[in-house]
XYZ file of C-alpha atoms in Angstrom:
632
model
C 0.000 0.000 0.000
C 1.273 3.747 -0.983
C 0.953 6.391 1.269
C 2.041 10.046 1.081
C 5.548 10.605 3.684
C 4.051 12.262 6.604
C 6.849 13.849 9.519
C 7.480 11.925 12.290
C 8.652 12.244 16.114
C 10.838 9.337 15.877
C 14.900 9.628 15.742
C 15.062 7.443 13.100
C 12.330 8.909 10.767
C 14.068 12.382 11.474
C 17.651 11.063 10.638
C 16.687 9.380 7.499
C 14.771 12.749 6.710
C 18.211 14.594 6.675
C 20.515 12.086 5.211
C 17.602 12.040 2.077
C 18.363 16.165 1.961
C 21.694 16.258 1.860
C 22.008 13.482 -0.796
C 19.829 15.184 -3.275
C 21.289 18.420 -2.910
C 24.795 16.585 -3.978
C 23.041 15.102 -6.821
C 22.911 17.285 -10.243
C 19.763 18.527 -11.243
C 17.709 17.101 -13.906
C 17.279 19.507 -17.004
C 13.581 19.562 -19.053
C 12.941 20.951 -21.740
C 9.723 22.758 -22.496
C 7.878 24.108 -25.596
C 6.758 27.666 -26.325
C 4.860 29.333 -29.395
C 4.276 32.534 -29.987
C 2.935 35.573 -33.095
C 5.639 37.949 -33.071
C 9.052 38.121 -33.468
C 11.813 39.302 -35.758
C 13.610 35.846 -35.617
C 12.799 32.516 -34.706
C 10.305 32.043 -31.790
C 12.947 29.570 -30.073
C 16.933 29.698 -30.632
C 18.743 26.244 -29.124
C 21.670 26.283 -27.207
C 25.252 28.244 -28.120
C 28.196 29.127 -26.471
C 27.935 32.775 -26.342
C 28.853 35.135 -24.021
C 28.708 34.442 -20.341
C 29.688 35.057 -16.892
C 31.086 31.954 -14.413
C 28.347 30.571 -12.401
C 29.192 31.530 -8.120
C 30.693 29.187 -6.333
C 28.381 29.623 -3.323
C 24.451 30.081 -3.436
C 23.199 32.617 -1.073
C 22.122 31.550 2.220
C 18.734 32.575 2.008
C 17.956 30.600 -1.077
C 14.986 28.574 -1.072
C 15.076 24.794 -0.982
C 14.115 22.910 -3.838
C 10.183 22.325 -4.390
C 9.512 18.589 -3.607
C 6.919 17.562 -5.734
C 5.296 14.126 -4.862
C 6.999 12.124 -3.012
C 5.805 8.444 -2.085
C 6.403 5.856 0.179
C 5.578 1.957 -0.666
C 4.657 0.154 2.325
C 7.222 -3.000 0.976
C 9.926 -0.615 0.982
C 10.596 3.071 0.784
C 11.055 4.318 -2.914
C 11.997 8.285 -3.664
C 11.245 10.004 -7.333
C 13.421 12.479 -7.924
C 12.291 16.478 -7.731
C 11.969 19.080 -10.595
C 15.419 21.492 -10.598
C 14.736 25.381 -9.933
C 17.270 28.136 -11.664
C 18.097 31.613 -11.415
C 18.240 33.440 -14.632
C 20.776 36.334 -15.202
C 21.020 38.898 -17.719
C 25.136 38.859 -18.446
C 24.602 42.725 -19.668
C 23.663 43.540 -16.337
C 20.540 45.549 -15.550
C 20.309 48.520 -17.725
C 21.914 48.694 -21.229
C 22.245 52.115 -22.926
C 22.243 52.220 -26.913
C 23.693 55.533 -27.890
C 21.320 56.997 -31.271
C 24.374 56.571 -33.684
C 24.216 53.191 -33.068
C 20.575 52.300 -33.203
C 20.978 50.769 -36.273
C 23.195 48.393 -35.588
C 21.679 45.030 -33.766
C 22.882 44.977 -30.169
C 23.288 40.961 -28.740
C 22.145 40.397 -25.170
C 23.446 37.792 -23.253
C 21.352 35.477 -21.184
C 22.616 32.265 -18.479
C 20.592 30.106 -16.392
C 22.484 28.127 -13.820
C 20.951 25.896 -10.812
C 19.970 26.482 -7.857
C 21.405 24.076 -5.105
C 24.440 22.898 -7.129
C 25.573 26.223 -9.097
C 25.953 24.224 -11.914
C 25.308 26.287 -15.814
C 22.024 24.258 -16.573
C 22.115 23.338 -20.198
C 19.079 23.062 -22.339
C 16.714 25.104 -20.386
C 13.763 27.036 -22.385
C 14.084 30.845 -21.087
C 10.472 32.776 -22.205
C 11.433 36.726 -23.717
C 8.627 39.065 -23.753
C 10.033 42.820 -24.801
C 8.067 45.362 -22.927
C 7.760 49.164 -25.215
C 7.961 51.928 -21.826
C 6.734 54.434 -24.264
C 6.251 54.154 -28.520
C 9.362 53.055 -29.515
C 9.143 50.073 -32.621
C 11.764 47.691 -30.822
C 12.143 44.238 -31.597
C 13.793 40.739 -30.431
C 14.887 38.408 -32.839
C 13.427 35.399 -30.869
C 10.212 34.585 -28.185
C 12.247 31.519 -26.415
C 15.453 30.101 -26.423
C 17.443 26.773 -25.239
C 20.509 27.375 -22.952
C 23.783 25.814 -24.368
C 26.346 23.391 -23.319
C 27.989 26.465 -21.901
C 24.673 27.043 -20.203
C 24.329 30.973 -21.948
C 22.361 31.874 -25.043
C 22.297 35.208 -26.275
C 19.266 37.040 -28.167
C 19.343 40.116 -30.722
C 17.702 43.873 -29.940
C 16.887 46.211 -32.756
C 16.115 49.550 -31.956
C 15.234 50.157 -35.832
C 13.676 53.789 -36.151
C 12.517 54.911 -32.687
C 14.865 57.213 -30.780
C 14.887 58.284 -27.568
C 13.170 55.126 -26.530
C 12.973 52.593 -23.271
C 12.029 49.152 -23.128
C 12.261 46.496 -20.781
C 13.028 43.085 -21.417
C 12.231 39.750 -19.210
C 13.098 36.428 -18.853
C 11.697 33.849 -17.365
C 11.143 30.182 -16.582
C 8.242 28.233 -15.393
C 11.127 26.608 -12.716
C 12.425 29.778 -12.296
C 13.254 31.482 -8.744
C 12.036 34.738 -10.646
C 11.499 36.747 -13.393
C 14.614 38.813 -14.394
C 14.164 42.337 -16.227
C 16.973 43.891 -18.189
C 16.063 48.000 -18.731
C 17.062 48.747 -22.647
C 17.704 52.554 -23.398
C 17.868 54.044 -26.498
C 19.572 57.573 -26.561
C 17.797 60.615 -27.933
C 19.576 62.162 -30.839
C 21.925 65.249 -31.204
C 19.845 67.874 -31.936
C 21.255 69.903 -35.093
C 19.730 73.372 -37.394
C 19.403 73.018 -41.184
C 18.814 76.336 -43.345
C 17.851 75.709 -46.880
C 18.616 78.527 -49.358
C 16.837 78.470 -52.459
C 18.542 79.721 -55.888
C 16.548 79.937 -59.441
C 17.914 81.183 -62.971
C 14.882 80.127 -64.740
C 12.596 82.921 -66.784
C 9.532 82.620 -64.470
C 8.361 84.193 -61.398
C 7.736 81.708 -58.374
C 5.912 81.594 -55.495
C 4.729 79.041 -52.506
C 7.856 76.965 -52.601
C 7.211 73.750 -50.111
C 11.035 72.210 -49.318
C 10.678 68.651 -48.097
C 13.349 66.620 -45.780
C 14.066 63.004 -45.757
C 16.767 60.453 -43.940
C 19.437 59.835 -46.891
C 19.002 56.167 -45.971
C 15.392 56.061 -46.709
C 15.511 58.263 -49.487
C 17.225 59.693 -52.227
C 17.080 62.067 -55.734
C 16.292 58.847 -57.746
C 13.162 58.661 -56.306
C 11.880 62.091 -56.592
C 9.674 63.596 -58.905
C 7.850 67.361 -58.239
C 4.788 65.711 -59.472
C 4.676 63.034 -56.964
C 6.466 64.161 -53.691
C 6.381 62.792 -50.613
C 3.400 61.524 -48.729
C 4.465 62.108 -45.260
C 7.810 63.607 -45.002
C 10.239 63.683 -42.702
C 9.498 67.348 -42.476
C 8.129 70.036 -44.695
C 8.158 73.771 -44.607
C 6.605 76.141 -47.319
C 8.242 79.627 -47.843
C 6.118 82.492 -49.548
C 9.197 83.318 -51.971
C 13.035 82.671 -53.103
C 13.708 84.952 -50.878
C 12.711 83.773 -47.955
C 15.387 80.562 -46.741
C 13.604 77.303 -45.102
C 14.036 76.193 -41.626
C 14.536 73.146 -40.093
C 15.045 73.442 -35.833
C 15.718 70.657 -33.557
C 16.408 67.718 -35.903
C 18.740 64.420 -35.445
C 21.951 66.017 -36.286
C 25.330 64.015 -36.797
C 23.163 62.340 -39.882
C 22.517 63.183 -43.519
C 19.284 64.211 -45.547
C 17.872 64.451 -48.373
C 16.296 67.995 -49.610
C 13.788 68.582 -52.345
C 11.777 71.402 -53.554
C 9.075 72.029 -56.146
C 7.840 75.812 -56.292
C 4.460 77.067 -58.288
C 4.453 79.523 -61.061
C 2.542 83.326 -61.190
C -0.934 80.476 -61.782
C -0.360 78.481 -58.476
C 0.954 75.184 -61.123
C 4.051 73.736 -60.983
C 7.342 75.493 -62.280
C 10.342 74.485 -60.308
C 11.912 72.111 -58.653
C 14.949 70.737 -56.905
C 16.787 68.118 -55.094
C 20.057 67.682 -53.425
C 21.279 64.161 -52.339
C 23.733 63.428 -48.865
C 23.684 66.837 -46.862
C 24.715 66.269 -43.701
C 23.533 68.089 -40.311
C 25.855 68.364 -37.387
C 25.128 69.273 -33.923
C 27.446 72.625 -33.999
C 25.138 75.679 -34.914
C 22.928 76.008 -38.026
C 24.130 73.724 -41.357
C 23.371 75.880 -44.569
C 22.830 74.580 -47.897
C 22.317 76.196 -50.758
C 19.187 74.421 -53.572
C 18.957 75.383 -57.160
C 15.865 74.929 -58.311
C 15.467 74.181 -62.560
C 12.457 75.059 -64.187
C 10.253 72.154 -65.283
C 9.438 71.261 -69.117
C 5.867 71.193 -70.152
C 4.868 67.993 -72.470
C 2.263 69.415 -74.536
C 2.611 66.201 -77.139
C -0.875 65.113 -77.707
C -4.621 65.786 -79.476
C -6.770 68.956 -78.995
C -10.226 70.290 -79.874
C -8.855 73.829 -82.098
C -11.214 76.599 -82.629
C -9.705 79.717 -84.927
C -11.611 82.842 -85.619
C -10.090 84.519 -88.674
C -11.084 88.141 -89.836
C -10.218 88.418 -93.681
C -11.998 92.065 -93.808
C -9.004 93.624 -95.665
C -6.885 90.600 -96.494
C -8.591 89.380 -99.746
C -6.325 90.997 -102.495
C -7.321 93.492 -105.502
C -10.255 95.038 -106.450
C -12.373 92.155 -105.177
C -11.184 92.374 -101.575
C -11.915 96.086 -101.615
C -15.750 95.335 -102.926
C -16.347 92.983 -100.119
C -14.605 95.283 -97.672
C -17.717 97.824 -98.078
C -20.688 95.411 -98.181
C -19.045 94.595 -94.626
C -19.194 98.037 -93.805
C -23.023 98.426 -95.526
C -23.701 95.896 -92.103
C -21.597 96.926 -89.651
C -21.320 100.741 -90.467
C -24.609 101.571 -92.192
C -24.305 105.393 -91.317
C -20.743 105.398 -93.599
C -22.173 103.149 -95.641
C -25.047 105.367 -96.610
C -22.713 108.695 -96.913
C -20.707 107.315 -99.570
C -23.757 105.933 -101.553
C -25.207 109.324 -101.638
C -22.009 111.180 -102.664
C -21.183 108.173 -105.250
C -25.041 108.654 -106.295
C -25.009 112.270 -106.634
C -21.460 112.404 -108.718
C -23.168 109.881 -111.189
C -25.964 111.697 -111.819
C -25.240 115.027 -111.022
C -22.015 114.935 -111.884
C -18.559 115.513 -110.138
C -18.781 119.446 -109.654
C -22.215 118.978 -107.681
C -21.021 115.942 -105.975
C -17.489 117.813 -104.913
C -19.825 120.250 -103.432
C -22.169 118.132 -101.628
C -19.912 116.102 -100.243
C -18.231 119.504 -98.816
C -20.924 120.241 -97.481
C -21.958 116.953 -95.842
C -18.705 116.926 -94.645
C -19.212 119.541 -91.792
C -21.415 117.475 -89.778
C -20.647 113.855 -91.598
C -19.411 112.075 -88.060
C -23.051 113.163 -86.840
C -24.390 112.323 -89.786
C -23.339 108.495 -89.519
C -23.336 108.302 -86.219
C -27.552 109.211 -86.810
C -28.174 106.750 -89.560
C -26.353 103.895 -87.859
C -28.288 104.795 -84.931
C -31.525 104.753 -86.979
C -31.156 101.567 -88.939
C -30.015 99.006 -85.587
C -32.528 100.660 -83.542
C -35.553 102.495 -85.424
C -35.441 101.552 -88.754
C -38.421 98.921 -89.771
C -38.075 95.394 -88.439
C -37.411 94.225 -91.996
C -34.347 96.875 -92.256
C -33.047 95.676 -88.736
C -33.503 91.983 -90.032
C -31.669 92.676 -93.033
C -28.756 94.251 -91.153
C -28.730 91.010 -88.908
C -28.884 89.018 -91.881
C -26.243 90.648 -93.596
C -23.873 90.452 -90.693
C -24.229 86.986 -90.577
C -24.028 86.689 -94.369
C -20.682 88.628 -93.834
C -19.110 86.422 -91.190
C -17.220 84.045 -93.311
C -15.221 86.937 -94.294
C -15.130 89.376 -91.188
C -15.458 86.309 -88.496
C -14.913 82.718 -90.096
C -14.766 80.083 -87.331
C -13.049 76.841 -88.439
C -13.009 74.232 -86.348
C -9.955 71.711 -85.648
C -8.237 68.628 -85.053
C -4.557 69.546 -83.744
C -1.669 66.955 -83.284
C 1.541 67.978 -81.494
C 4.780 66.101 -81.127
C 7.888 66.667 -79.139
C 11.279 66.803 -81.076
C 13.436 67.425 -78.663
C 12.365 68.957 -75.316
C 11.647 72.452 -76.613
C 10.849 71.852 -80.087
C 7.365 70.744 -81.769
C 5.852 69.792 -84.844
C 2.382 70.103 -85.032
C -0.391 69.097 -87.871
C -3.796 70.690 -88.018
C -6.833 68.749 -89.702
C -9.400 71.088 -89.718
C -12.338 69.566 -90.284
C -15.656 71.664 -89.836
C -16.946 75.382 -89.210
C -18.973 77.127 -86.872
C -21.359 79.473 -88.005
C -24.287 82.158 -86.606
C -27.361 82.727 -87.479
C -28.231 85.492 -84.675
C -31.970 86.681 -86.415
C -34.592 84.600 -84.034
C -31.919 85.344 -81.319
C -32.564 88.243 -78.409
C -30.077 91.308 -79.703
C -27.068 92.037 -77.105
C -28.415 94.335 -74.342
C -31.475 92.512 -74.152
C -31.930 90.203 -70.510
C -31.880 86.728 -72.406
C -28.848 87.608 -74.442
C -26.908 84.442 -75.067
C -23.794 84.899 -77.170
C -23.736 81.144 -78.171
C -27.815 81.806 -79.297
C -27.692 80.826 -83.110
C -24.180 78.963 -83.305
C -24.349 76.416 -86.045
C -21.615 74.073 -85.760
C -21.318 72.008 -88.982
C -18.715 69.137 -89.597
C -17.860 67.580 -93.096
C -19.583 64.414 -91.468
C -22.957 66.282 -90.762
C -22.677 68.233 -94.327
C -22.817 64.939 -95.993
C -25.497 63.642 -93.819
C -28.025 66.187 -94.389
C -27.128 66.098 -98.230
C -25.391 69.289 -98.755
C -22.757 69.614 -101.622
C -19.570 68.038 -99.999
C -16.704 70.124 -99.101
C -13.875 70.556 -101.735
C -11.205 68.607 -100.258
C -8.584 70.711 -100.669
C -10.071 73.526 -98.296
C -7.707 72.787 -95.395
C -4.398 71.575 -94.809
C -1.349 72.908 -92.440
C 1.757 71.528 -90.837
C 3.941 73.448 -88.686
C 7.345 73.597 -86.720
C 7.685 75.072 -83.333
C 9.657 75.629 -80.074
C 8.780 76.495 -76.433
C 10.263 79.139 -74.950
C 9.982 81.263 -71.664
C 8.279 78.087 -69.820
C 5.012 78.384 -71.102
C 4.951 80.212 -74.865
C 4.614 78.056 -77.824
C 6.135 80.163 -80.915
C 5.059 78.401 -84.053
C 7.081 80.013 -87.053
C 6.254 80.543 -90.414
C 4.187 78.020 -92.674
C 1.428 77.462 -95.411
C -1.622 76.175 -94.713
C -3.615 74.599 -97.817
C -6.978 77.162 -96.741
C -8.340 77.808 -100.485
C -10.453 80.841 -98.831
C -12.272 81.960 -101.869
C -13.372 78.595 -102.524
C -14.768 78.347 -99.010
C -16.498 81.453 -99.167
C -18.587 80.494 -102.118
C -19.611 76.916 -100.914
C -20.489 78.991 -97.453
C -22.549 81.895 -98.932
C -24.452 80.022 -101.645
C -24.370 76.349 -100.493
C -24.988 76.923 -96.979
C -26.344 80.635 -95.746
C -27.982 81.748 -98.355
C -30.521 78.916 -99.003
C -30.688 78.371 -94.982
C -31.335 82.322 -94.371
C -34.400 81.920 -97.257
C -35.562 79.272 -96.636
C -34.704 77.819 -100.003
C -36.196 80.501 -101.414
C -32.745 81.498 -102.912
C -29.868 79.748 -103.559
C -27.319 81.989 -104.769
C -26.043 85.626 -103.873
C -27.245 86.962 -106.770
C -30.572 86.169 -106.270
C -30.639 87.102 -102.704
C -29.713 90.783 -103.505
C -31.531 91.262 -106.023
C -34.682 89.598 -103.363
C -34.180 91.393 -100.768
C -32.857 95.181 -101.523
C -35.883 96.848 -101.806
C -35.610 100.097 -103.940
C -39.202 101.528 -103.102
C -38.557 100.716 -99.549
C -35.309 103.050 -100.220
C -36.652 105.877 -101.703
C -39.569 105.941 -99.179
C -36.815 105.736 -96.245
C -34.212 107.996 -94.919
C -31.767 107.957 -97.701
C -35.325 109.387 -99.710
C -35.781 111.968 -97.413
C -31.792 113.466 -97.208
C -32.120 112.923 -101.514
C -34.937 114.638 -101.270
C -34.108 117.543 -99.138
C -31.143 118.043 -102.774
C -34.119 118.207 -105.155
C -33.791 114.696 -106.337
C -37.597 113.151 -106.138
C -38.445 109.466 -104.816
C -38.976 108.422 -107.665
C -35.578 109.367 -109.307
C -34.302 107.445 -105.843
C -36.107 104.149 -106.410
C -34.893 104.194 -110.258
C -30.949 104.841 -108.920
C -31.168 102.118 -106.474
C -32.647 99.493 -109.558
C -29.998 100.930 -111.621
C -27.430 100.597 -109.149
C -27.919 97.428 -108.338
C -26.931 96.392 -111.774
C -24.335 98.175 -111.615
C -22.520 97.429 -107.648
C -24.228 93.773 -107.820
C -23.042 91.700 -111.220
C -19.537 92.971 -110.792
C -19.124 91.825 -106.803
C -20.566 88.834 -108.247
C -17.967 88.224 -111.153
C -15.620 89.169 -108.712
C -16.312 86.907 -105.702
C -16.553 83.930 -107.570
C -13.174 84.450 -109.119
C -12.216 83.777 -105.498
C -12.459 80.460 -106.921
C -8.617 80.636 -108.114
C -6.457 78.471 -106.182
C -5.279 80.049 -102.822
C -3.095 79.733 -99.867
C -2.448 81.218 -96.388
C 1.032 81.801 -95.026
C 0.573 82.564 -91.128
C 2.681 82.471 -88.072
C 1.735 82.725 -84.496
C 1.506 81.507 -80.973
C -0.098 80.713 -77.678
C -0.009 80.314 -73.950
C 0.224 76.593 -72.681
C -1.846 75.733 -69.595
C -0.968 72.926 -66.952
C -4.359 72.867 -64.773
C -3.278 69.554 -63.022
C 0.501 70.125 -62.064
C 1.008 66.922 -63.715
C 4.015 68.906 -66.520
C 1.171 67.987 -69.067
C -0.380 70.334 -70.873
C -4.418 70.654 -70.566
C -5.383 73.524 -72.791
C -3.713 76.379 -75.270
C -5.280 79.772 -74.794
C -4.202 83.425 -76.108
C -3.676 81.741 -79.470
C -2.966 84.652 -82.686
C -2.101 84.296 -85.610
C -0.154 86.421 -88.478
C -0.583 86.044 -91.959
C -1.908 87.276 -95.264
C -3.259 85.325 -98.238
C -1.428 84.482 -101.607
C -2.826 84.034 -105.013
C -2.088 81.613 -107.533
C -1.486 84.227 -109.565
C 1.177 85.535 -107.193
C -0.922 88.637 -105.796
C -1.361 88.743 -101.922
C -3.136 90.645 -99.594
C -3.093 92.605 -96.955
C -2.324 91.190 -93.566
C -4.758 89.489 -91.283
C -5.457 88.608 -87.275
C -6.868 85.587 -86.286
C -7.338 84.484 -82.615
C -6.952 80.660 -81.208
C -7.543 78.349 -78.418
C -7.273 74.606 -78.012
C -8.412 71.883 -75.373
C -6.928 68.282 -74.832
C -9.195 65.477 -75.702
């Protein structure tokens, strides 16, 4: 029968007690090893035995120690049998209790030595699991390389502390053992940095003015010039300080000195886009004083390669050449300058018929109050002339657009060369047109200046079955260079625009049968529809005739005459406008980057230069035209 060992009076039982204790505690301890798992870790969770680092084991225990822990012990009633009992060990950090890291050295891995001996015997146990657990003190990012590790032959093992990018920080470490006497804590310290001052001067030799430059800081080791780009800059930088001007240097107080940085810098342009920027690899920050460094900062290329939506308004008033150009010159005026319009009729009138003594005279004497004079017809015929005269002038105007305000629409291609220098190709490929007559008149509340805008392509001619467009209307390739950041300069070049050609197919294919109804399909017939001769002679330019001694009726039958007379020749003459043509223009515009991205979003300010030239070798006077274009 077994029965638990229960104290005794007896001698003997008290003897045989004693002799028991003092032959275990010669006896060396048994080791065990135990298993451990754990989530974290840099390394492995348990690191076996090496023969690291360590300190001797003392020769003497400490008086105080505790006894061994007897676990069960039994008794047979046949004879007394003893199991053995479980060792206990102390645990020792070999580094001592506190271990200081200075901040130049975070980075480097600092080994901690770690020895577990017995307690009774003072022997080094070997193969003992020892339990880690690294305790942050505040937010430092710390790590071990291992959770547990086995004790050597030596009876020391040794585990690996990173402070990686924390610093100052505190941690504490512990060991422990489920056998063990205690836990053991080892205090871990890593040093605050030297504190250094970091001026950033900015420099610039570009031909923009800047504003708002933001200069960003980053470690040189995670960072460098490779990696930056002003369109993309750092996230969450190191640090970041934004100066108003060039002027004005950037400060950095109180940062880890005795270490190097990186410095960038990206500045806006007079739009609040991106113009500048900068980067300097490797300068270094010491503790003494305030480290200056001087940045240059190099104006950024714009990348305007790629398609846009063109729209160019041309005003050919004077630039058609000879006689022709001059005709249509003063049927624009008739509609935009009635009042001069009407003086010269009456003195070219009067020196027909009256001849050029009486007409010298007249016009003499008109000439005395002649601004007046216009300024009162104009005034009468846009605002209290009958509706049909007011329509008429409307009419006219837009009749007279092609010429004095021809909107062509576009397709433009540009390519980069080199990094300043384009080509570009322009496939122009419809016009926009205005028919203002249903539309409220400029003043008025609903006034809409897009009210009436026609936009025809050569797809939608040919769908609604109008005559096609001659093909050889439009073509232009050009050469160009950027210059002063944002100023495309496009030099000299032809451009395949057979204008006469275009005016025809406008006025008679297009306006002319659209303004009528259908009623009329050529110029021609138009005028001789809708100049009214009675209505003349019964009108102002009656009354002044009148007020000379020339009756109404003498009027009406100059106005039927004179139509004959102004009407077949500017007829003869416009369509000799059919003669082959071309355009020789030069020009520029503004190039827009809305996004900061270096890519160009739209082209605005656009002009051109230019005058037409002949077949025949005759050219024109020179003409404006005004651009814009939008990225698809």
């Amino acid at each position: 029968m077994r029965s638990t060992i229960q104290t005794k009076s007896s001698g003997v039982k008290l003897v045989g007690l004693l002799s028991l204790a003092l032959m275990l505690a010669g006896l060396s301890s048994l080791t065990a090893c135990g298993s451990s798992s754990s989530d974290a870790g840099r390394g492995p969770d348990i690191i076996f035995g090496g023969d690291g680092p360590q300190i001797p084991a003392p020769d003497v225990i400490a008086p105080d120690a505790e006894p061994p822990k007897q676990r069960d012990i039994v008794e047979d009633t046949a004879d007394e049998t003893v199991t053995p009992i479980e060792s206990r060990y102390r645990i020792r950090f070999q580094t001592g209790d506190e271990i200081e890291i200075p901040y130049n050295q975070r980075q480097e891995p600092r080994r901690i030595g770690i020895e577990v001996w017995e307690v009774g015997s003072g022997a080094l146990a070997v193969g003992v699991p020892v339990h880690l657990e690294l305790e942050p003190l505040d937010a430092g990012d710390g790590d071990i390389s291992a959770l547990t590790l086995f004790t050597g032959q030596s009876g020391t093992n040794s585990v690996q502390f990173f402070a990686n990018n924390s610093a100052p920080a505190s941690y504490r470490l512990h060991a422990t053992n489920p056998n063990a006497m205690e836990t053991v804590s080892v205090l871990i310290t890593v040093g605050a940095p030297p504190i250094g001052n970091l001026e950033v001067n900015l420099h610039f030799e570009g031909s923009i003015a800047l504003s708002d430059v933001t200069v960003y800081l980053e470690p040189a080791g995670s960072y460098n010039c490779n990696y930056w780009h002003p369109v993309a800059p750092p996230t969450a930088p190191f640090g970041e300080v934004v100066v108003g001007s060039l002027q004005q240097p950037a400060q950095f107080s109180g940062i880890p000195a005795e270490t190097r940085y990186v410095v960038m810098a990206r500045a806006n342009n007079w739009e609040g886009n991106l113009g500048a920027q900068g980067c300097s690899d490797g300068v270094y920050v010491s503790a003494v004083g305030t480290e200056s460094h001087d940045l240059m900062l190099h104006q950024v290329v714009l990348q305007p390669a790629g398609v846009y939506d063109m729209d160019s308004v041309f005003n050919f008033r004077d630039a058609i050449p000879g006689e022709v150009g001059v005709i249509l010159g003063h049927i624009i005026d008739a509609f935009y300058d009635p009042g001069k319009f009407a003086f010269d009729m009456v003195i070219t009138i009067v020196n027909l018929y009256l001849g050029q003594l009486v007409g010298t005279v007249v016009e003499w004497a008109l000439s005395l109050f002649r601004n007046q004079l216009e300024d009162l017809i104009t005034d009468w015929a846009f605002n209290n002339s009958p509706q049909w005269l007011q329509d008429l002038f409307t009419i006219g105007q837009d009749l007279t657009q092609v010429i004095a305000r021809l909107e062509i629409l576009a397709v433009l291609r540009i390519q980069k060369s080199t990094e300043h220098a384009v080509n570009g190709e322009e496939n122009w490929h419809g016009i926009a047109l205005y028919w203002r007559l249903p539309c409220p008149r400029e003043g008025d509340p609903d006034y809409d200046p897009e009210c009436g805008r026609l936009v025809l392509s050569i797809q939608d001619l040919s769908e609604v079955g109008l005559p096609p467009v001659p093909g050889d209307i439009i073509q232009g390739r050009w050469t160009g260079i950027i210059t002063h950041f944002d100023r495309l300069s496009i030099e000299p070049h032809g451009i395949m625009l057979n204008y006469g050609r275009l005016i025809l197919y406008v006025i008679d294919d297009l306006l002319i049968p659209f303004v009528t109804g259908g009623r009329y399909h050529s110029l021609r017939d138009a005028l001789y529809g809708i100049i009214n001769c009675a209505s003349i002679a019964q009108g102002l330019v009656g009354d002044v005739l009148s007020a000379l001694g020339i009756d109404r009726a003498r009027v009406e039958g100059f106005c039927t005459s004179a139509l004959g007379i102004v009407i077949e020749p500017i007829i003869l003459m416009i369509h000799s406008l059919g003669a082959d043509s071309n355009i020789r223009l030069f020009g520029g515009g503004r190039l827009i980057d809305e996004t900061s991205n270096l890519i160009v979003d739209r082209i605005v300010d656009g002009t051109w230069q230019g005058h037409i030239q002949m077949s025949s070798g005759e050219s024109g006077n020179p003409f404006t035209a005004t651009w814009k274009a939008v990225r698809q």
